[in-house]
Coordinates of C-alpha atoms in Angstrom, one line a residue:
X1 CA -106.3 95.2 153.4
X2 CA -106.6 92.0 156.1
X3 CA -109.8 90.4 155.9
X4 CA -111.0 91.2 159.3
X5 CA -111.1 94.4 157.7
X6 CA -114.4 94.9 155.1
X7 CA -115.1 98.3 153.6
X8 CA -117.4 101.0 151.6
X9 CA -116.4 102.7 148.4
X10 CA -116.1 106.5 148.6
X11 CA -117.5 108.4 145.2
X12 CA -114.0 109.3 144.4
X13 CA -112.8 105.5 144.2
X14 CA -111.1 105.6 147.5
X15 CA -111.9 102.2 149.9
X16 CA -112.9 103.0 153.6
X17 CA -112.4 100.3 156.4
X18 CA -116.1 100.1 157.5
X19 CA -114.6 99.8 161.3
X20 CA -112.3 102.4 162.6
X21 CA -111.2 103.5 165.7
X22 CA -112.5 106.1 167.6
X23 CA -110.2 108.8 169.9
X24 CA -112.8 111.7 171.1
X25 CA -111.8 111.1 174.5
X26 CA -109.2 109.1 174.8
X27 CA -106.4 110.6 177.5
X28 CA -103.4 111.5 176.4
X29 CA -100.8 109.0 177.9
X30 CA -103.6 105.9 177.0
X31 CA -104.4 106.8 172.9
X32 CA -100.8 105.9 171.8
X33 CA -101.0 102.3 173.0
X34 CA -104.2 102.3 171.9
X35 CA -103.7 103.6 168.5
X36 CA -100.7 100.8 168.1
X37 CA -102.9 98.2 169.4
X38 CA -105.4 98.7 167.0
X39 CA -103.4 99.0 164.1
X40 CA -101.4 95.3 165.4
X41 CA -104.8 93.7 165.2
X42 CA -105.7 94.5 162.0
X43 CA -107.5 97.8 161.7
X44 CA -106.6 100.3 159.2
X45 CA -108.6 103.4 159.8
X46 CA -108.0 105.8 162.8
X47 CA -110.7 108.9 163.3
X48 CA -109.1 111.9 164.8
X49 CA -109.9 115.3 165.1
X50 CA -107.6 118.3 165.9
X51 CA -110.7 119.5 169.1
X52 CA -110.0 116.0 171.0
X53 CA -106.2 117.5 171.4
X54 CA -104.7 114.2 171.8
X55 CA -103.5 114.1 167.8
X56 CA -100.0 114.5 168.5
X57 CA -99.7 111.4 170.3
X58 CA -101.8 109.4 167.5
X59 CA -99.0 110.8 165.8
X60 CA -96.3 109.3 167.3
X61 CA -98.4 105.7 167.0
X62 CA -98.3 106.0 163.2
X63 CA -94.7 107.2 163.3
X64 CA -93.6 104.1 164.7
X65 CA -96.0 101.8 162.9
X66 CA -96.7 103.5 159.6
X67 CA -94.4 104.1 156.3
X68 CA -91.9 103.0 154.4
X69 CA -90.0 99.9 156.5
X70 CA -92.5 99.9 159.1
X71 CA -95.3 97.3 159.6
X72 CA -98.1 99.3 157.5
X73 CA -97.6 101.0 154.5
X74 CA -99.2 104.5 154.3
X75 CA -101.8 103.6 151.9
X76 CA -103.1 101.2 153.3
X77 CA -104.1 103.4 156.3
X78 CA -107.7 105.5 156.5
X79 CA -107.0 108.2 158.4
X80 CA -110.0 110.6 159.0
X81 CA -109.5 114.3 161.1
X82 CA -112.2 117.0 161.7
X83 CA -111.2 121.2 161.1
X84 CA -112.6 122.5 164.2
X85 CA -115.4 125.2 164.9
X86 CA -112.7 128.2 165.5
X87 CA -111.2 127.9 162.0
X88 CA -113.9 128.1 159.6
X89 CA -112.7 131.5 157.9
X90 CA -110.9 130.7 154.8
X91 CA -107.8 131.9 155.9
X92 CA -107.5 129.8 158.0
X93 CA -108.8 126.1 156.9
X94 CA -105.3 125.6 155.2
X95 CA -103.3 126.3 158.6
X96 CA -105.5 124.2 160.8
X97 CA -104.9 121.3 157.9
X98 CA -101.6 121.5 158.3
X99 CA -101.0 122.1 162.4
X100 CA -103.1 118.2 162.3
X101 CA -100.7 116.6 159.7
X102 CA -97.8 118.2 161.3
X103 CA -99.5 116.7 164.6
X104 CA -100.0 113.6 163.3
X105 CA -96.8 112.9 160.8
X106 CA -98.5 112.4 157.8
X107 CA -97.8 114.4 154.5
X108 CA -101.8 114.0 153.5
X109 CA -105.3 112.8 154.9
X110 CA -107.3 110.2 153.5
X111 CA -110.3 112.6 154.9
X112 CA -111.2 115.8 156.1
X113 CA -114.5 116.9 158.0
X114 CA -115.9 119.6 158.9
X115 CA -116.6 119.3 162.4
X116 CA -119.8 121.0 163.1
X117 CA -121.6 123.6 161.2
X118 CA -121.6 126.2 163.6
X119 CA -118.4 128.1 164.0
X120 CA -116.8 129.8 166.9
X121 CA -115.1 132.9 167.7
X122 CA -111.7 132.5 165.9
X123 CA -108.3 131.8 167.4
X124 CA -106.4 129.3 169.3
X125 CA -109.1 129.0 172.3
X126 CA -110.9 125.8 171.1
X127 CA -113.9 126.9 173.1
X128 CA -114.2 130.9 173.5
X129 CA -116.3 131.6 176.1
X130 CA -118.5 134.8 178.1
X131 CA -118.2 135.5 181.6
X132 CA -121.7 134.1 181.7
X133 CA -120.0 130.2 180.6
X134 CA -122.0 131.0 176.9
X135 CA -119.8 130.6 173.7
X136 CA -118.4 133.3 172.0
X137 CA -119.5 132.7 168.0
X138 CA -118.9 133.6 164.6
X139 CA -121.5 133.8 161.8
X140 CA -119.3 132.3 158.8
X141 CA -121.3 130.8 156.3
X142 CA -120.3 126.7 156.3
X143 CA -120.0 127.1 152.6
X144 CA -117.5 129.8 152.5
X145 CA -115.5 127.2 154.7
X146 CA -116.2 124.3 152.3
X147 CA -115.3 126.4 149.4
X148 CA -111.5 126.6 151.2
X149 CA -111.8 123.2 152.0
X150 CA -112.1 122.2 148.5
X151 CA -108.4 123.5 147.7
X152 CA -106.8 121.1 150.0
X153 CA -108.1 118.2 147.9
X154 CA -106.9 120.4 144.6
X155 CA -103.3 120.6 146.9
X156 CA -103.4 116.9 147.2
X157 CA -103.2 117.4 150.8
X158 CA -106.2 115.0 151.6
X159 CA -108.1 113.0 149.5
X160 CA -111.5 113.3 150.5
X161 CA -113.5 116.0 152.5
X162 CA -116.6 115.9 154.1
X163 CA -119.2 116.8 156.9
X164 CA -120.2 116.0 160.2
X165 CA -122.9 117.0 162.2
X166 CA -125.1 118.2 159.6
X167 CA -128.6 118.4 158.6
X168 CA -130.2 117.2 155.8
X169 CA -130.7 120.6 154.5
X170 CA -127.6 121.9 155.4
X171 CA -125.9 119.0 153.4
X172 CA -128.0 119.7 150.6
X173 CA -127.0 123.5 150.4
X174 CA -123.2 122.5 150.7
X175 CA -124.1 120.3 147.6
X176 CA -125.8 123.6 146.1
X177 CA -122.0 125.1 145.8
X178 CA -119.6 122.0 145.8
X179 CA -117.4 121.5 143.1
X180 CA -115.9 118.6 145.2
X181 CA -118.9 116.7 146.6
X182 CA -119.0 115.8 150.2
X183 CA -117.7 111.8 150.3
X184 CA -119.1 111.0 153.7
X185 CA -121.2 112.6 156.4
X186 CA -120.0 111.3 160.3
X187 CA -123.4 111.7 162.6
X188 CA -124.1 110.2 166.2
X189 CA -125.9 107.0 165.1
X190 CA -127.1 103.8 166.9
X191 CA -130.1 102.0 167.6
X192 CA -131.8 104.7 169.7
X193 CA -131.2 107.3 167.1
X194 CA -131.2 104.7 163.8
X195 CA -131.0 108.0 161.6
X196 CA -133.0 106.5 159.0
X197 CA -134.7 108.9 157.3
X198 CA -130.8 111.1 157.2
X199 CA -128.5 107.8 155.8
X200 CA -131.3 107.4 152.9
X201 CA -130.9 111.2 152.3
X202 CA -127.1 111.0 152.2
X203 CA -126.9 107.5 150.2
X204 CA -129.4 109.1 147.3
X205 CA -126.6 111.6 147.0
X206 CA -123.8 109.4 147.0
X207 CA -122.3 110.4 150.6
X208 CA -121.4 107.5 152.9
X209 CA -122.4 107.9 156.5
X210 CA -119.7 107.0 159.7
X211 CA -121.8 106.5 163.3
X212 CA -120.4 107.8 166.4
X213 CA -120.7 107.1 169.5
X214 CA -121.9 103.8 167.6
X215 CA -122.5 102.2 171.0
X216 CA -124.2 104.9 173.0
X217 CA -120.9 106.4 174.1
X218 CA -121.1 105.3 177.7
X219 CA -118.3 107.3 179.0
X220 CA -120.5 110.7 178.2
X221 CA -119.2 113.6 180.6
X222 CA -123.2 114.7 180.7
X223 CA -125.7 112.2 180.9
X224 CA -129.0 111.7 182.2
X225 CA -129.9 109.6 185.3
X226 CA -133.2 108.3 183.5
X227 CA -131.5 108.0 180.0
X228 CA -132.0 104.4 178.2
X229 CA -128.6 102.0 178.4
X230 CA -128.2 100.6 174.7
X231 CA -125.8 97.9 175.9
X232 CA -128.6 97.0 178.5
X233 CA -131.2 96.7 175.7
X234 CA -133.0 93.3 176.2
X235 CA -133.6 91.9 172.4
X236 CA -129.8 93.3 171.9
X237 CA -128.4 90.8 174.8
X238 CA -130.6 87.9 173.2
X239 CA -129.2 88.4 170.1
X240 CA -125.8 88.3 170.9
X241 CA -126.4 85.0 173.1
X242 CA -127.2 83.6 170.1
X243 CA -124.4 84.2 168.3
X244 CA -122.1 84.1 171.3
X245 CA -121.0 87.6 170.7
X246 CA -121.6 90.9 173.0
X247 CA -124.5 93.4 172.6
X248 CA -121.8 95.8 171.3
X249 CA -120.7 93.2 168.9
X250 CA -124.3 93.0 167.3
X251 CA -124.5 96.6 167.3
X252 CA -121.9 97.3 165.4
X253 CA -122.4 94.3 163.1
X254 CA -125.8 96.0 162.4
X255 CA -124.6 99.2 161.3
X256 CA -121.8 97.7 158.8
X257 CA -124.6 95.3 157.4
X258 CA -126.3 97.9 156.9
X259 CA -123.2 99.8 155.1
X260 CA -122.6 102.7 158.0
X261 CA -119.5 103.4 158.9
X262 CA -118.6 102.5 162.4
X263 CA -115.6 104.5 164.8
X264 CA -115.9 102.5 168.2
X265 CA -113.8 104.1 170.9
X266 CA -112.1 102.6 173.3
X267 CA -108.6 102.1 175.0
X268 CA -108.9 98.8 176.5
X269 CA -106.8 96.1 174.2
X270 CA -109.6 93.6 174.5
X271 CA -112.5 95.2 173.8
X272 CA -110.8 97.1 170.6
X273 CA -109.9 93.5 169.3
X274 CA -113.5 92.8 169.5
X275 CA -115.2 96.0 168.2
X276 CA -112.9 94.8 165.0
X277 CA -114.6 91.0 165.2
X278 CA -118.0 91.8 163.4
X279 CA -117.4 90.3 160.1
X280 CA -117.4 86.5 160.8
X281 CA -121.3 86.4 160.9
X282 CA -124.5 88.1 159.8
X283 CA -127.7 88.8 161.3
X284 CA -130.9 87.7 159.4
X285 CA -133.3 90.3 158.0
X286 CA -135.4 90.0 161.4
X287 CA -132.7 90.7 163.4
X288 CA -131.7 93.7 161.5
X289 CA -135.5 94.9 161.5
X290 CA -135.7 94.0 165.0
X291 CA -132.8 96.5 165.7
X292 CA -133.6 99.1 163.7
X293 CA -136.8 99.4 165.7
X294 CA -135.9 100.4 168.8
X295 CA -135.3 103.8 167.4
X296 CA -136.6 106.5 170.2
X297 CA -135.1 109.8 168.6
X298 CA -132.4 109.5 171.6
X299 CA -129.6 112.1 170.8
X300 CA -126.6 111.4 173.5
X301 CA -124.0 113.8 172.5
X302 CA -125.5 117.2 172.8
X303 CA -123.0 119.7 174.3
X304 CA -124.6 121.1 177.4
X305 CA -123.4 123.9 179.7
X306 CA -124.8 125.5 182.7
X307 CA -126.4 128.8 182.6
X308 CA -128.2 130.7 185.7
X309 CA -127.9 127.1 187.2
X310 CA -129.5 125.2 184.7
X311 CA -128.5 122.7 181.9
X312 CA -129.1 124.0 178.3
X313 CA -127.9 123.1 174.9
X314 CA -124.9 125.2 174.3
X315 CA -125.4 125.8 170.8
X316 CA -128.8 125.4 170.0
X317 CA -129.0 129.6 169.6
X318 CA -126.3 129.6 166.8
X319 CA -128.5 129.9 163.3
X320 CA -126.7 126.9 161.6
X321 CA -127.0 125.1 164.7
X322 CA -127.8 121.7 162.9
X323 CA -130.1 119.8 165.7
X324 CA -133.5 121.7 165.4
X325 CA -134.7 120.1 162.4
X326 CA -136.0 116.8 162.2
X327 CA -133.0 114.9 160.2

């Protein structure tokens, strides 16, 4: 692994890159390049996920760029994907496994996540939906799900498995039944939603914790006129003067100080060189402290639709719908 490149331990020995790239919306036609550019300056761990349908292109990246003969060799590459919401039956966690590796041209996974809690109406429609614009669920327990999920790492067809968008509580009753343990937990985490009180609960239990939308996620389809900018934030911009670096820089240097994984989108050749560039300096214990005040509870990526004319959260009916408990 190239310097630039600094990582955490999973509890199964396995090293992850503590800055990967993000693809949740990346376009189709713009993810390829930026796949390859990534991997040409010195990344080596890609976050994918089979609901952002753009895999099959990060597939083509890695089959120019990855393998035997090729620039990178296999294991040296982190690649993380996500088993979406509408194949959380047992049946069919195997399939969906193997439609993303067929999509993405690798024979295994470094990891596998389970993307939300919640699950959806099964089938091929990635978001099942009423007349009414509500979503059509399923009740599936998550740990039925994890359960199948735990076979894929006994199949050798990924080495780690794990959990996003869960609760504390939730994690803990996946824990109640695992006989593999959860290796990492991926939540929406920056300095307005530090998360705190969730990494300390996950780190007690040996799972390492990835932050998306690490920067805010700027490019949001829904977003609030009177919501706070993080890239904006004044101590953040004084900060990076200091260090000549950008506010996204020091944000993302915060988080890997701090041991949290890190999955910075973006398609632009520049700024993914530079999300990569946070390992040439550290911030003093102030700093840090300084940063991880300016928590405000600020959760940016909650799906909204419109119902009867009005903007609700689309899932927050479901019963494992993780977002109604504190942490």
């Amino acid at each position: 692994m190239p310097a630039t490149c600094d990582f955490v331990t999973l509890h199964n020995g396995q090293k992850m890159p503590l800055v990967g790239l993000g693809t949740w919306k990346s376009d189709r036609g713009q993810v390829k390049e930026a796949v390859k550019h990534a991997l040409s300056v010195g990344y080596r761990h890609i976050d994918c996920a089979a609901a952002y349908s753009n895999e099959a292109e990060i597939g083509e990246a890695f089959q120019e760029c990855v393998g035997p003969n090729k620039v990178i060799k296999r294991e040296d590459l982190f690649v993380t994907s996500k088993l979406w919401n509408t194949k959380h039956h047992p049946e069919d966690v195997e399939p969906a496994l193997r439609k993303t590796l067929e999509d993405v041209k690798l024979d295994y996974l470094d990891l596998y996540l389970m993307h939300w809690p919640h699950a959806f109406e099964r089938g091929d429609n990635l978001f099942p939906k009423n007349p009414d614009n509500t979503m059509r669920y399923d009740y599936i327990d998550y740990k039925d799900t994890w359960k199948a999920m735990e076979k894929l790492v006994e199949k050798g067809l990924v080495k780690a498995i794990g959990l996003s968008n869960f609760n504390s509580r939730q994690i803990d009753d996946v824990l109640s039944v695992a006989t593999v343990k959860p290796a990492v937990l991926q939540v929406e985490c920056h300095p307005y939603l530090a998360q705190n009180e969730l990494i300390a609960h996950c780190q007690k239990r040996g799972l390492v914790v990835t932050a998306y939308s690490p920067l805010g996620s700027p490019d949001r389809m829904w977003k609030h006129p009177d919501e706070p900018v993080l890239l904006e934030e004044p101590g953040v911009k004084k900060i990076a003067e200091k260090y000549s670096k950008s506010p996204a820089q020091i944000i993302l240097r915060w988080q890997v100080q701090r041991k949290v994984v890190v999955i910075p989108k973006s398609v632009t050749p520049a700024r993914i060189q530079q999300n990569l560039q946070v390992f040439d300096f550290s911030l003093t214990e102030e700093e840090m402290s300084h940063i991880g005040s300016l928590n405000k509870n600020w959760r940016y990526i909650v799906p909204m639709i419109t119902v009867d004319g009005k903007l609700v959260a689309r899932d927050a009916g479901h019963p494992h719908y993780p977002f109604n408990d504190p942490y």
